[in-house]
Amino acid sequence: MTTLDCRGMLCPLPVIRLAQAFPDLAVGDTITVLADDPAAATDIPAWCRMRSQELVSAADNQYVVRKLA
Amino acid sequence: MLLQALDSGWADPARLHHEGRTARLLLDNARAVLAEAVGVRPDELYLTTSGTAAIHTGLAALTAARRRIGTTVVHSAVEHSAVLHAAAAAGTTTEVGVDSSGRVDLDAFATAVQADGVALATLQSANHEVGTRQPIARASEICATAGVPLLVDAAASVGHEDVPAGWSALTASAHKWGGPAGVGLLAVRKGTRLASAWPVDEREDGLSPGYPNLPAALAAAAALQARLREAAELDKQHRAWIAELRQRLAADIEDVEVVGDPDDRLPHILTFSCLYVDGEALVTALDAEGFSVSSGSACTASTLRPSHVLAAMGVLTHGNVRVSLARTSTYDEVDRFATVLPGLVRRIRAEVGM
């Protein structure tokens, strides 16, 4: 399982890092993003919706995303 | 208009001398014009020193008048920050969520309003950031049935379009319709109880203390009259241009999220977010092209927090731009905006490797 440490980064950087890491994942894999920018709480779920990927969990500045396609 | 008003309306309208009576007449005329525009009688309209002052004073006075019933203020999650701060100061708050277009959840609103201890409900006429209209007529019915007064923040709508009736109180701001800064409206329907939070003052029933800014009130009334004369034409023009912008941006820019209701909205506002784009960079790039736009992205806010409106809607908050058309905007400007934007977005994305 991959973890991206985006703490201290401001949006859109955490979302950019997430998108850039995605091609290396296999379908079904999950990736964890650590991000403490308040905007990430809206923007990571929004990215998952726009990209049709699954937001598995979002709590305590930690976001788990599963690659669906 | 403002200069003329300074000449003839400098005196204190509360005095009985000739100049005072002239000033009183001018103030009455301004009040009559402003009252008619928001659909109340002149004696139901208070002139305040700003739209924010109207919200702060009105919300506090309506809530305080019902303190024996409770101190809860029900509001939507997407109200203007002036309303959110006033509600928090007035008592306990119940926040009601919105859907992805920014429209309040009416079932949740009804449940919240019907709870015990609710002093006041407040709902904007339309959202100031994304343009989505709120269901004021139905919210009014819900509040009337529950016996709870409804305060409508109509700052985004007055001068552009009529606000449905049924509310107990309504606020607006002159600078939003092209009038001067320093004039706000607080309309309160007869029969609505008020308890002013201010010390006793003879002006405006104590709801807006101090010497009135008569020239500004006259200018506000003249500006609103002028605005309403052209409102129907502007509405038609702006709706068509915004609809075209919506369509072109979605077609010409990859990964752009145009937000807000596409139809049931204010005529002149368009808001969108571009994935992987820094909002501040985009605002700066557009400024260099001659476009002055706003942004709800965190990087453009002094607090570094994203717009609470976009967050409540659950839409992308970065790369956010709000376009507001003015009465002087032209189709050429709209067309040029739609033409240059895709290139700017591509350039900013390329800078971060996207």
CSV table of C-alpha atoms in Angstrom, one decimal, chain B residues 21-241:
chain,number,residue,atom,x,y,z
B,21,ARG,CA,-37.9,69.9,6.5
B,22,THR,CA,-36.3,69.8,3.1
B,23,ALA,CA,-33.9,67.1,4.2
B,24,ARG,CA,-36.8,65.1,5.7
B,25,LEU,CA,-38.7,65.3,2.5
B,26,LEU,CA,-35.7,64.0,0.6
B,27,LEU,CA,-35.2,61.2,3.1
B,28,ASP,CA,-38.9,60.3,2.9
B,29,ASN,CA,-38.7,60.2,-0.9
B,30,ALA,CA,-35.6,57.9,-0.8
B,31,ARG,CA,-37.2,55.6,1.7
B,32,ALA,CA,-40.4,55.4,-0.4
B,33,VAL,CA,-38.4,54.4,-3.5
B,34,LEU,CA,-36.3,51.8,-1.7
B,35,ALA,CA,-39.4,50.4,0.2
B,36,GLU,CA,-41.3,50.0,-3.0
B,37,ALA,CA,-38.4,48.2,-4.6
B,38,VAL,CA,-38.3,45.5,-1.9
B,39,GLY,CA,-42.1,45.4,-1.5
B,40,VAL,CA,-42.7,47.0,1.9
B,41,ARG,CA,-44.3,50.2,3.2
B,42,PRO,CA,-42.0,53.0,3.9
B,43,ASP,CA,-42.6,52.6,7.7
B,44,GLU,CA,-41.4,49.0,7.4
B,45,LEU,CA,-38.0,50.0,6.1
B,46,TYR,CA,-35.0,51.0,8.1
B,47,LEU,CA,-31.9,52.5,6.5
B,48,THR,CA,-28.6,51.2,8.0
B,49,THR,CA,-25.0,52.0,7.4
B,50,SER,CA,-24.3,48.9,5.4
B,51,GLY,CA,-25.7,45.6,4.3
B,52,THR,CA,-23.6,43.9,7.0
B,53,ALA,CA,-25.0,46.4,9.6
B,54,ALA,CA,-28.5,45.5,8.5
B,55,ILE,CA,-27.8,41.8,9.0
B,56,HIS,CA,-26.1,42.2,12.3
B,57,THR,CA,-28.8,44.6,13.7
B,58,GLY,CA,-31.8,42.8,12.2
B,59,LEU,CA,-30.7,39.3,13.2
B,60,ALA,CA,-29.9,40.3,16.7
B,61,ALA,CA,-33.1,42.3,17.2
B,62,LEU,CA,-35.4,39.6,15.8
B,63,THR,CA,-33.7,36.9,17.9
B,64,ALA,CA,-33.7,39.0,21.1
B,65,ALA,CA,-37.4,39.7,20.7
B,66,ARG,CA,-38.1,36.0,21.1
B,67,ARG,CA,-35.7,35.2,23.9
B,68,ARG,CA,-38.5,33.7,26.0
B,69,ILE,CA,-39.1,31.1,23.3
B,70,GLY,CA,-35.4,30.4,22.8
B,71,THR,CA,-32.2,31.6,21.2
B,72,THR,CA,-31.7,29.1,18.4
B,73,VAL,CA,-31.0,30.6,15.0
B,74,VAL,CA,-31.5,28.2,12.0
B,75,HIS,CA,-29.5,29.0,8.9
B,76,SER,CA,-28.2,27.3,5.8
B,77,ALA,CA,-24.6,26.3,5.5
B,78,VAL,CA,-24.0,28.7,2.6
B,79,GLU,CA,-25.1,32.0,4.1
B,80,HIS,CA,-22.9,35.0,3.8
B,81,SER,CA,-20.3,35.2,6.6
B,82,ALA,CA,-22.1,38.2,8.0
B,83,VAL,CA,-25.1,36.0,8.7
B,84,LEU,CA,-23.0,33.2,10.1
B,85,HIS,CA,-21.2,35.5,12.5
B,86,ALA,CA,-24.4,37.4,13.5
B,87,ALA,CA,-26.2,34.0,14.2
B,88,ALA,CA,-23.3,32.7,16.3
B,89,ALA,CA,-23.3,36.0,18.3
B,90,ALA,CA,-27.1,36.0,18.8
B,91,GLY,CA,-27.4,32.5,20.3
B,92,THR,CA,-27.1,28.8,19.5
B,93,THR,CA,-27.2,27.9,15.8
B,94,THR,CA,-28.6,25.0,13.8
B,95,GLU,CA,-26.9,24.7,10.4
B,96,VAL,CA,-28.8,23.1,7.6
B,97,GLY,CA,-26.9,21.5,4.7
B,98,VAL,CA,-27.2,22.1,1.0
B,99,ASP,CA,-27.1,19.9,-2.1
B,100,SER,CA,-24.3,19.9,-4.7
B,101,SER,CA,-25.9,22.9,-6.4
B,102,GLY,CA,-25.9,24.9,-3.2
B,103,ARG,CA,-29.6,24.7,-2.5
B,104,VAL,CA,-30.8,24.3,1.0
B,105,ASP,CA,-32.2,20.9,2.1
B,106,LEU,CA,-35.9,22.0,2.7
B,107,ASP,CA,-36.8,18.9,4.7
B,108,ALA,CA,-33.9,19.4,7.0
B,109,PHE,CA,-34.7,23.1,7.2
B,110,ALA,CA,-38.3,22.3,8.2
B,111,THR,CA,-37.2,19.9,10.9
B,112,ALA,CA,-34.8,22.4,12.3
B,113,VAL,CA,-37.4,25.2,12.2
B,114,GLN,CA,-40.0,23.1,14.0
B,115,ALA,CA,-37.7,22.2,16.9
B,116,ASP,CA,-38.2,23.8,20.3
B,117,GLY,CA,-36.5,27.0,21.2
B,118,VAL,CA,-36.1,28.4,17.7
B,119,ALA,CA,-36.0,32.2,17.7
B,120,LEU,CA,-35.3,32.8,14.1
B,121,ALA,CA,-34.6,31.2,10.7
B,122,THR,CA,-32.5,32.9,8.1
B,123,LEU,CA,-32.0,32.0,4.5
B,124,GLN,CA,-30.4,34.0,1.6
B,125,SER,CA,-32.5,34.8,-1.4
B,126,ALA,CA,-29.8,33.4,-3.7
B,127,ASN,CA,-26.2,32.4,-3.1
B,128,HIS,CA,-23.7,35.2,-3.5
B,129,GLU,CA,-20.9,32.9,-4.7
B,130,VAL,CA,-22.6,30.4,-7.0
B,131,GLY,CA,-25.8,32.2,-7.9
B,132,THR,CA,-28.2,29.4,-6.9
B,133,ARG,CA,-31.6,30.7,-5.8
B,134,GLN,CA,-32.9,29.4,-2.5
B,135,PRO,CA,-36.6,28.3,-2.2
B,136,ILE,CA,-37.7,31.4,-0.3
B,137,ALA,CA,-41.5,30.9,-1.0
B,138,ARG,CA,-41.5,27.4,0.5
B,139,ALA,CA,-39.2,28.4,3.3
B,140,SER,CA,-41.6,31.2,4.2
B,141,GLU,CA,-44.5,28.8,4.4
B,142,ILE,CA,-42.5,26.4,6.6
B,143,CYS,CA,-41.6,29.3,9.0
B,144,ALA,CA,-45.1,30.7,9.0
B,145,THR,CA,-46.6,27.3,9.9
B,146,ALA,CA,-44.1,27.0,12.7
B,147,GLY,CA,-44.6,30.6,13.9
B,148,VAL,CA,-40.9,31.4,13.4
B,149,PRO,CA,-39.8,34.6,11.8
B,150,LEU,CA,-37.7,34.3,8.6
B,151,LEU,CA,-34.9,36.8,7.8
B,152,VAL,CA,-33.9,36.8,4.2
B,153,ASP,CA,-30.5,38.1,3.2
B,154,ALA,CA,-31.3,39.5,-0.3
B,155,ALA,CA,-28.1,41.3,-0.9
B,156,ALA,CA,-27.3,39.2,-4.0
B,157,SER,CA,-30.7,39.6,-5.6
B,158,VAL,CA,-32.0,43.1,-5.0
B,159,GLY,CA,-31.5,45.2,-8.2
B,160,HIS,CA,-31.3,42.0,-10.3
B,161,GLU,CA,-34.6,40.3,-9.6
B,162,ASP,CA,-37.6,40.2,-7.3
B,163,VAL,CA,-37.5,38.2,-4.1
B,164,PRO,CA,-40.5,36.1,-3.3
B,165,ALA,CA,-42.7,37.5,-0.5
B,166,GLY,CA,-43.6,35.8,2.8
B,167,TRP,CA,-40.6,36.7,4.9
B,168,SER,CA,-40.7,38.6,8.1
B,169,ALA,CA,-37.5,40.6,7.5
B,170,LEU,CA,-35.2,41.2,4.6
B,171,THR,CA,-31.8,42.9,4.2
B,172,ALA,CA,-29.9,44.3,1.2
B,173,SER,CA,-26.9,46.5,0.4
B,174,ALA,CA,-26.8,49.5,-1.9
B,175,HIS,CA,-23.3,48.9,-3.3
B,176,LYS,CA,-24.5,45.6,-4.7
B,177,TRP,CA,-26.9,47.4,-7.1
B,178,GLY,CA,-24.4,50.1,-8.0
B,179,GLY,CA,-25.3,52.5,-5.3
B,180,PRO,CA,-22.8,54.1,-2.8
B,181,ALA,CA,-21.1,52.2,0.0
B,182,GLY,CA,-22.6,52.9,3.4
B,183,VAL,CA,-26.3,52.2,2.8
B,184,GLY,CA,-28.0,49.0,3.9
B,185,LEU,CA,-31.7,48.1,4.0
B,186,LEU,CA,-33.5,46.4,6.8
B,187,ALA,CA,-37.1,45.7,5.9
B,188,VAL,CA,-39.3,44.4,8.7
B,189,ARG,CA,-42.9,43.4,8.2
B,190,LYS,CA,-45.4,45.0,10.6
B,191,GLY,CA,-46.3,42.6,13.4
B,192,THR,CA,-42.7,41.2,13.6
B,193,ARG,CA,-41.3,41.8,17.0
B,194,LEU,CA,-38.0,43.5,17.4
B,195,ALA,CA,-35.8,44.2,20.4
B,196,SER,CA,-32.9,46.4,19.3
B,197,ALA,CA,-29.5,45.5,20.7
B,198,TRP,CA,-28.4,49.1,20.6
B,199,PRO,CA,-28.8,51.7,23.4
B,200,VAL,CA,-31.9,53.8,22.9
B,201,ASP,CA,-31.7,56.2,19.9
B,202,GLU,CA,-34.5,58.2,18.2
B,203,ARG,CA,-33.3,57.4,14.6
B,204,GLU,CA,-34.7,54.5,12.7
B,205,ASP,CA,-36.5,53.2,15.7
B,206,GLY,CA,-33.1,52.7,17.4
B,207,LEU,CA,-32.1,50.1,14.7
B,208,SER,CA,-29.5,52.3,13.1
B,209,PRO,CA,-28.3,54.9,15.5
B,210,GLY,CA,-26.8,58.2,14.6
B,211,TYR,CA,-27.1,61.0,12.0
B,212,PRO,CA,-28.4,59.7,8.7
B,213,ASN,CA,-26.2,59.8,5.6
B,214,LEU,CA,-29.0,61.4,3.5
B,215,PRO,CA,-27.0,62.1,0.3
B,216,ALA,CA,-26.0,58.4,0.2
B,217,ALA,CA,-29.6,57.3,0.8
B,218,LEU,CA,-30.7,59.5,-2.1
B,219,ALA,CA,-28.0,58.1,-4.3
B,220,ALA,CA,-28.9,54.6,-3.3
B,221,ALA,CA,-32.5,55.2,-4.3
B,222,ALA,CA,-31.6,56.8,-7.6
B,223,ALA,CA,-29.2,54.0,-8.4
B,224,LEU,CA,-31.8,51.3,-7.6
B,225,GLN,CA,-34.5,53.0,-9.7
B,226,ALA,CA,-32.0,53.2,-12.6
B,227,ARG,CA,-31.0,49.6,-12.1
B,228,LEU,CA,-34.6,48.3,-12.0
B,229,ARG,CA,-35.4,50.2,-15.2
B,230,GLU,CA,-32.8,48.1,-17.1
B,231,ALA,CA,-33.0,44.9,-15.0
B,232,ALA,CA,-35.3,43.0,-17.4
B,233,GLU,CA,-33.0,43.7,-20.3
B,234,LEU,CA,-29.8,42.9,-18.4
B,235,ASP,CA,-31.4,39.7,-17.0
B,236,LYS,CA,-32.0,38.5,-20.5
B,237,GLN,CA,-28.6,39.5,-21.8
B,238,HIS,CA,-26.6,38.1,-18.8
B,239,ARG,CA,-28.5,34.8,-18.7
B,240,ALA,CA,-27.7,34.2,-22.3
B,241,TRP,CA,-24.0,35.1,-21.9
